[in-house]
Short mmCIF file of C-alpha atoms in Angstrom, two decimals:
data_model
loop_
_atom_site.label_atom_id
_atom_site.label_comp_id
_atom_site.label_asym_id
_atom_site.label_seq_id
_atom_site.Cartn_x
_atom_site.Cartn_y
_atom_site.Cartn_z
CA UNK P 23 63.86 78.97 148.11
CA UNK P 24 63.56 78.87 151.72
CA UNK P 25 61.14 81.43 152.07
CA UNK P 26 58.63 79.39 150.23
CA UNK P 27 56.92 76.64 152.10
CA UNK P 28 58.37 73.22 150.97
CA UNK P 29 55.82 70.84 150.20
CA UNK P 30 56.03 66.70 150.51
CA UNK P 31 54.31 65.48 147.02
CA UNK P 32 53.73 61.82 147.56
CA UNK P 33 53.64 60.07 144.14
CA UNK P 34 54.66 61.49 140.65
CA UNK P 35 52.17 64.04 139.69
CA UNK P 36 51.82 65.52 135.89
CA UNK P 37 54.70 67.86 134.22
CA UNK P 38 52.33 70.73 134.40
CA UNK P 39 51.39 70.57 138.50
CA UNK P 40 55.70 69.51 139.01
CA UNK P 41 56.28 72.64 136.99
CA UNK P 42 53.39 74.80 138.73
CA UNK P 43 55.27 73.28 142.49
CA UNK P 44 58.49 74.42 141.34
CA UNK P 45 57.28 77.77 140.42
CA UNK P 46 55.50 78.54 143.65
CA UNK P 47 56.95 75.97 146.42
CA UNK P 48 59.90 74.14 147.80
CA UNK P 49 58.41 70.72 146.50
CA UNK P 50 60.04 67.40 147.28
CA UNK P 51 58.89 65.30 145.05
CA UNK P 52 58.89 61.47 144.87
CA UNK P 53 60.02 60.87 141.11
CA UNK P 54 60.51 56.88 141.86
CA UNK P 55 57.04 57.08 142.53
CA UNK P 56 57.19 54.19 145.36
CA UNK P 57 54.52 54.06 147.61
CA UNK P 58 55.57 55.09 151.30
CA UNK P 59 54.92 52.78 153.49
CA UNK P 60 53.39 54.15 157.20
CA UNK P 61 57.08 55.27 158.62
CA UNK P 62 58.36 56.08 155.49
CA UNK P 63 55.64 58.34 155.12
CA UNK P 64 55.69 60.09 158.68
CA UNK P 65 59.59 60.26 158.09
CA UNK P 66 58.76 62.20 155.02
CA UNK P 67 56.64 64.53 156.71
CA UNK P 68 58.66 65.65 159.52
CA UNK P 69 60.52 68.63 157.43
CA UNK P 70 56.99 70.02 155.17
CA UNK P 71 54.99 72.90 155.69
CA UNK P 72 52.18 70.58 153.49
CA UNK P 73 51.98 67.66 151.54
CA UNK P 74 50.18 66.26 149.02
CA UNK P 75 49.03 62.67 149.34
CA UNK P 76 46.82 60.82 146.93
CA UNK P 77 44.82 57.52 148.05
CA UNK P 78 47.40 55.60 147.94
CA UNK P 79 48.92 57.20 151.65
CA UNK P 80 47.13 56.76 154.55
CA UNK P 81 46.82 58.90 157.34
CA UNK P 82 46.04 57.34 160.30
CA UNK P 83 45.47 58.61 163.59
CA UNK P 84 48.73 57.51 164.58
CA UNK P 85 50.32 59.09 161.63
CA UNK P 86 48.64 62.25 162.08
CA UNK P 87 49.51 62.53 165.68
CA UNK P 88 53.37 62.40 164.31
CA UNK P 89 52.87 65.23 162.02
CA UNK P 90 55.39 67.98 163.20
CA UNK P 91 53.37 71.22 164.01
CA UNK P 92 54.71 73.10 160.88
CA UNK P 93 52.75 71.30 158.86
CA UNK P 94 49.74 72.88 158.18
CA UNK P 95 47.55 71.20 155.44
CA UNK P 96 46.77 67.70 153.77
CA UNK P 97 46.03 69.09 150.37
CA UNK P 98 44.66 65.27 148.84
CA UNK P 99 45.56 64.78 145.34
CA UNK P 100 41.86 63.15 145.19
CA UNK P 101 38.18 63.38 145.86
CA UNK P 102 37.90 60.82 148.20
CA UNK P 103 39.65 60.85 151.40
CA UNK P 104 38.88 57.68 153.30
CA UNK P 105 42.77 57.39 153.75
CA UNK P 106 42.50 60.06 156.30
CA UNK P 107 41.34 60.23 159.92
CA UNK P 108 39.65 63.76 159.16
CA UNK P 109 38.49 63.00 162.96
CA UNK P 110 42.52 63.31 163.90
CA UNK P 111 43.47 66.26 161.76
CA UNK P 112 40.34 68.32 163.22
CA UNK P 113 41.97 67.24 166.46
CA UNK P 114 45.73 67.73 165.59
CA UNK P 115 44.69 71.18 163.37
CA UNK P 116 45.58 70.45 160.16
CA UNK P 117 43.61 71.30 157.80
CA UNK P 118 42.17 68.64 154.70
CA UNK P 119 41.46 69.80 151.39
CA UNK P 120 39.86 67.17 148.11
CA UNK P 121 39.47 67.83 144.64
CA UNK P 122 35.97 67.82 144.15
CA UNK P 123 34.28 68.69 140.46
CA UNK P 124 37.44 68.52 138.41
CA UNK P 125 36.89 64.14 138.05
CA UNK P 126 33.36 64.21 137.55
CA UNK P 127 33.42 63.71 133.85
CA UNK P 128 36.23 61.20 133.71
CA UNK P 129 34.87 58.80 135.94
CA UNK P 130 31.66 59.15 134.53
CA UNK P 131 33.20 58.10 131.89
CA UNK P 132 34.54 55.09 132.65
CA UNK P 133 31.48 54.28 135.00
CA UNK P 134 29.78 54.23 131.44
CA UNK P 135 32.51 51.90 129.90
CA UNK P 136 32.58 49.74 132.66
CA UNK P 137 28.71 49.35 132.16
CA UNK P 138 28.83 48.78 128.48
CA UNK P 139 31.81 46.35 128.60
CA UNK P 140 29.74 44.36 130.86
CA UNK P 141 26.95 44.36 129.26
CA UNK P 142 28.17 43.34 125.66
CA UNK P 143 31.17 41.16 127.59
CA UNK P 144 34.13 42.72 126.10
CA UNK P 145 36.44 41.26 128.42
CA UNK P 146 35.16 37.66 127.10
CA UNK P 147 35.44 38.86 123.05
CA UNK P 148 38.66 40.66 123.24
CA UNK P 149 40.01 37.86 125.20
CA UNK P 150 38.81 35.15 122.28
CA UNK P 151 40.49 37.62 119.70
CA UNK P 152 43.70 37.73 121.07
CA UNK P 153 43.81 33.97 121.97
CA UNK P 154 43.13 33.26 118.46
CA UNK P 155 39.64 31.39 119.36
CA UNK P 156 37.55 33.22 117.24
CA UNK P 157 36.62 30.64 114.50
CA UNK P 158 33.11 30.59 115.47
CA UNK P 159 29.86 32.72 114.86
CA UNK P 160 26.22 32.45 114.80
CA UNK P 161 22.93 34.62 115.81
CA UNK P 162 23.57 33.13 119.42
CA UNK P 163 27.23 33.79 119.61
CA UNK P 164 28.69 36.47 122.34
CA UNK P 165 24.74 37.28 123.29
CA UNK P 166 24.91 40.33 125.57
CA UNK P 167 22.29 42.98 127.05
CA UNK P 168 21.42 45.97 125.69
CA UNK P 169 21.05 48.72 127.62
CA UNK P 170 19.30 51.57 125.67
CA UNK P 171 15.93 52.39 127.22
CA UNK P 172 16.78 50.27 130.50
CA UNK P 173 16.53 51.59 134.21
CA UNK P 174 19.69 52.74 135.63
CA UNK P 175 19.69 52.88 139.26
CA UNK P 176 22.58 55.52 141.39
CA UNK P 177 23.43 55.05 144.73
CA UNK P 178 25.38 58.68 145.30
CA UNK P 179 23.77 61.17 143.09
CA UNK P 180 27.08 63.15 143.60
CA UNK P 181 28.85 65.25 141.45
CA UNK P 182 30.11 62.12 139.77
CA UNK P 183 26.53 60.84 140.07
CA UNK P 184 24.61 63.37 138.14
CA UNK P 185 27.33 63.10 135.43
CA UNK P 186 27.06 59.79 135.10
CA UNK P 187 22.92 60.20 135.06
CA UNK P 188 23.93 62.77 132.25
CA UNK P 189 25.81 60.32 130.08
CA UNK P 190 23.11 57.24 130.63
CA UNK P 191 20.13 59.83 129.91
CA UNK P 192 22.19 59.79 125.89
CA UNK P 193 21.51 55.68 126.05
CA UNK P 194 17.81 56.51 126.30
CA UNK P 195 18.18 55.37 130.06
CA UNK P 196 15.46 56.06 132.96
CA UNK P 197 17.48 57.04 136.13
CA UNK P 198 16.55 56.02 139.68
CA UNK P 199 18.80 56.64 142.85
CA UNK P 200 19.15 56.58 146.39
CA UNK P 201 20.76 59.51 148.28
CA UNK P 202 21.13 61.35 152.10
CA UNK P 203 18.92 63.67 150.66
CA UNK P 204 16.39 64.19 147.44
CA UNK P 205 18.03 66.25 144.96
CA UNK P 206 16.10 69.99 143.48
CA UNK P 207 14.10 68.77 140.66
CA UNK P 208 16.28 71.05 138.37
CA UNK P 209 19.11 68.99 139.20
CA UNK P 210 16.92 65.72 139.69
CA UNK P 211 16.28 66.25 136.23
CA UNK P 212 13.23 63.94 136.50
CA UNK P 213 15.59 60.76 138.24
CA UNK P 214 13.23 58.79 140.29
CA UNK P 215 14.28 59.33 144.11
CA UNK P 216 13.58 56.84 146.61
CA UNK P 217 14.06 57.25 150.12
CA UNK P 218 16.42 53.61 150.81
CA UNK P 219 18.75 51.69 148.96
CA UNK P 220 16.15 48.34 149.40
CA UNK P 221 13.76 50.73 147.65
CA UNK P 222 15.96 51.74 145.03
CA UNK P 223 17.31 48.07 144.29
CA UNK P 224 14.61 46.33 142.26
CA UNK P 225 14.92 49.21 139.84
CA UNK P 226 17.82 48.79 138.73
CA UNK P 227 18.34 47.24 135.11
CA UNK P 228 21.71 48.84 135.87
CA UNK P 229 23.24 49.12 139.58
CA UNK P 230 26.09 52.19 139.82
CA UNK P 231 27.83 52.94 142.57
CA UNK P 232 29.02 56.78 143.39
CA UNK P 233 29.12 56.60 147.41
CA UNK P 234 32.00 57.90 149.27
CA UNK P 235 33.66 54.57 151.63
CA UNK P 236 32.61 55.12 155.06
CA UNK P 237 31.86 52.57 158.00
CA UNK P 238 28.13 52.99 157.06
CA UNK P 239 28.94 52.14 153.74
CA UNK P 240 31.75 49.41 154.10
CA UNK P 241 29.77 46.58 152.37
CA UNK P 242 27.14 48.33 151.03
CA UNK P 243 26.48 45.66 148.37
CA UNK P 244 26.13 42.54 150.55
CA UNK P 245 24.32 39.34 149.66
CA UNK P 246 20.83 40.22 150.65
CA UNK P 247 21.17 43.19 148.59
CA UNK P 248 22.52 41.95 145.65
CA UNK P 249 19.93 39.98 145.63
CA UNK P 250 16.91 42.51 145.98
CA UNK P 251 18.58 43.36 142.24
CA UNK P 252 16.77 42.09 139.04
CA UNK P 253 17.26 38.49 137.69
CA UNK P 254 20.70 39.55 135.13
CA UNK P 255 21.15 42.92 136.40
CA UNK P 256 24.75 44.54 136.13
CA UNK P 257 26.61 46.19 138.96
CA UNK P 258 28.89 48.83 138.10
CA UNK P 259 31.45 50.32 140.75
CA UNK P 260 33.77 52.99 139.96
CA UNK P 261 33.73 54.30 143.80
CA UNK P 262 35.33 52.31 146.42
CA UNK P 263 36.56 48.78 146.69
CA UNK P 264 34.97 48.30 149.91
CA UNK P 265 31.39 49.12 148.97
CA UNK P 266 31.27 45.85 147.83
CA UNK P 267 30.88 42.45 149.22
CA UNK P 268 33.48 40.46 147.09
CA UNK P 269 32.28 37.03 148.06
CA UNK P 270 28.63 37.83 147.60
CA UNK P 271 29.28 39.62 144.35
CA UNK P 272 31.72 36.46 143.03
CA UNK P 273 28.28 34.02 144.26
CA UNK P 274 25.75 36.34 142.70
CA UNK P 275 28.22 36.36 138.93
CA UNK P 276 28.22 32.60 139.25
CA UNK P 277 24.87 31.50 140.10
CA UNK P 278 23.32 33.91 137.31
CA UNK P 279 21.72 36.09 139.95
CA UNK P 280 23.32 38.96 138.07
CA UNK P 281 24.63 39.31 134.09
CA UNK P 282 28.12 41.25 134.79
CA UNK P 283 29.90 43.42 136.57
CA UNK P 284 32.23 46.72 135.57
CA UNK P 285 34.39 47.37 138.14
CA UNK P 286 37.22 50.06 138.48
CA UNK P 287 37.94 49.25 142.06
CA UNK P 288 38.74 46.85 144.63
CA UNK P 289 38.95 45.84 148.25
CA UNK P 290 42.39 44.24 147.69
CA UNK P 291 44.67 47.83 145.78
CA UNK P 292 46.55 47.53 143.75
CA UNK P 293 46.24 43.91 143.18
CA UNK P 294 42.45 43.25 142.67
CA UNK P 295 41.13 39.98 143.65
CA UNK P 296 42.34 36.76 141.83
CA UNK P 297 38.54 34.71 142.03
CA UNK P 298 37.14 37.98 139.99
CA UNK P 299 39.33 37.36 137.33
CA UNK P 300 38.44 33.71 137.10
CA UNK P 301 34.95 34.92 136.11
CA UNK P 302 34.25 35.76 131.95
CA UNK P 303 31.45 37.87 133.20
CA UNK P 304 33.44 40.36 135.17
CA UNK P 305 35.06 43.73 133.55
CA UNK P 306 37.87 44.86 135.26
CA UNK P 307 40.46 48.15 135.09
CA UNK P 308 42.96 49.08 137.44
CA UNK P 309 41.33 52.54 139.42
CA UNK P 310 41.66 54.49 136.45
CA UNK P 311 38.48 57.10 137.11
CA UNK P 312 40.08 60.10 136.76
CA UNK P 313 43.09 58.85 134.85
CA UNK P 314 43.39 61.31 131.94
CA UNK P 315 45.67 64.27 131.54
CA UNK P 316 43.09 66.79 131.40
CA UNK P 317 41.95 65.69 134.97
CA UNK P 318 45.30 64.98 136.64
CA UNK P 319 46.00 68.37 135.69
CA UNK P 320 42.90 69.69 136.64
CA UNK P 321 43.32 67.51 140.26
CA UNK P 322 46.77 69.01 140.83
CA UNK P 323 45.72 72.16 140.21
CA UNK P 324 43.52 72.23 142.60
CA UNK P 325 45.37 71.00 145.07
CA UNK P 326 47.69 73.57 144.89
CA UNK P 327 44.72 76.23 144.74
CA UNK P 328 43.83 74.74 148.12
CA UNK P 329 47.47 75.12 149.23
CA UNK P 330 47.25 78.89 147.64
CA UNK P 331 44.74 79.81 149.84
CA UNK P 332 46.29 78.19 153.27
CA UNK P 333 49.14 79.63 152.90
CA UNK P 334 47.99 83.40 151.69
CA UNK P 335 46.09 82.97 155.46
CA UNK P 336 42.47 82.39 153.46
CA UNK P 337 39.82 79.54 153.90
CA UNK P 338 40.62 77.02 151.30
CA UNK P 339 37.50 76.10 149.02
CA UNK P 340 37.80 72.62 149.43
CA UNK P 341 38.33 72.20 153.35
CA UNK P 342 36.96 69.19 154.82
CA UNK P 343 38.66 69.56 158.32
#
């Protein structure tokens, strides 16, 4: 109807937030769900009142400065919005909204399976199943670590951070993490703070990464650190690609500096990177945090509660610029 504003949805959302568009929008949706490339995407954008992206599009300064005026709000389909210039839109206007809160417990979730996978190398045994190798078995066979009672260590004690705490606290873990700021002790919930990552890295039985991608943060996990971890640690990442070194992490999983590594993202997406998945000790999924239908619901939802409130002339609750 044109007296609704018409909204640019990027990739192919759930039934429920499609149906929840339709009902209160002019949506155009993308139901090939191929992802735009940079014109394609400003091309797209030239005729919306909104749109709403997920990680996948990136808005550059460039692309933001070719945003039409009408359109008045990035509403991201995500909590992290490193694809965005937040910088340009303050500059250009438009406002950004996230999705904070409604991934927490999914990716929590698979920050825990990522760590357990590592640990016990499931990658390795299911591999050996399928393959038909399995013909073999004694008290040394498939030898992994166990990780009830170890030290987990949380770089980003987040919203997906404290869940993840949450879940490890049920393995009989002690928590220890590195944030801006300490944390109230009623949220701490007696995690060990300390004040720097170098601090916080020889703590860590377990290594978990929650940080948002930044410059700062771009390589986070280099070689020196990765090495300030103890002898057969694991490294879990269920953040950003980019936090981590790949290199450094690929030397520290072959020289035995560290056990594993669970890993839900990469620095090469979609696509991962081919000398990881050389490696046994490596778990890998394809940035599937928050991939359940409960939260993709829940994450279009709220996107649209963000567009709700731009559009009734209130402050949306998630507004980052």
């Amino acid at each position: 109807m044109p007296d609704r504003p018409t909204v640019l949805v990027t990739r192919r959302l759930t039934d429920a937030v499609h149906a929840r568009l339709e009902r209160d929008y002019n949506p155009v949706f993308n139901l090939d769900d191929k992802v735009f490339d940079r014109d394609e995407l400003m091309a797209n954008c030239q005729s919306v009142d909104a749109v709403i992206p997920c990680h996948s599009e990136h808005f550059s300064a460039d692309v933001i400065a070719a945003l039409p005026e009408r359109l008045k709000v990035i509403a991201n389909h995500s909590v992290g919005v490193d694809h965005v210039d937040l910088a340009a839109a303050k500059k250009k206007g438009v406002i950004v909204t996230n999705t904070p809160d409604v991934l927490s417990d999914a990716t929590a979730e698979i920050a825990m399976l990522c760590m357990l996978s590592a640990a016990r190398r499931a990658s390795e045994g299911d591999r050996m199943v399928r393959e038909g190798r399995w013909d073999f078995w004694s008290p040394a066979f498939m030898v992994g670590v166990q990780t009830t009672g170890k030290r987990m260590g949380i770089i980003g004690m987040g919203r997906v951070g404290q869940v993840t705490a949450k879940r490890a606290r049920g393995f009989g873990m002690e928590i220890h993490y590195s944030n801006r700021r300490r944390l109230p002790p009623e949220t701490e919930q007696g995690a060990i703070f300390h004040e720097t990552v170098e601090d916080l890295l020889p703590h860590c039985d377990v290594l978990s990464l929650h940080c948002p991608s930044t410059p700062e943060t771009k390589g986070l996990m280099n070689a020196e650190r990765l090495a300030m971890l103890p002898k057969d640690a694991i490294l879990v990442n269920t953040a950003r690609g980019p936090l981590v070194d790949e290199d450094a992490l690929i030397d520290a999983l072959r020289n035995g500096g560290l056990f594993a590594a669970g890993l839900d993202v990469f620095c090469d997406e979609p696509g991962g990177n081919p000398e990881l998945s050389k490696l046994d000790n490596v778990f890998m999924l394809p940035h599937i945090g928050s991939a359940t239908k409960d939260t993709r619901d829940a994450m279009g939802f709220r996107a649209i509660d963000n567009l709700d409130a731009v559009f009734a002339g209130k402050e949306p609750g998630d507004r980052l610029a």
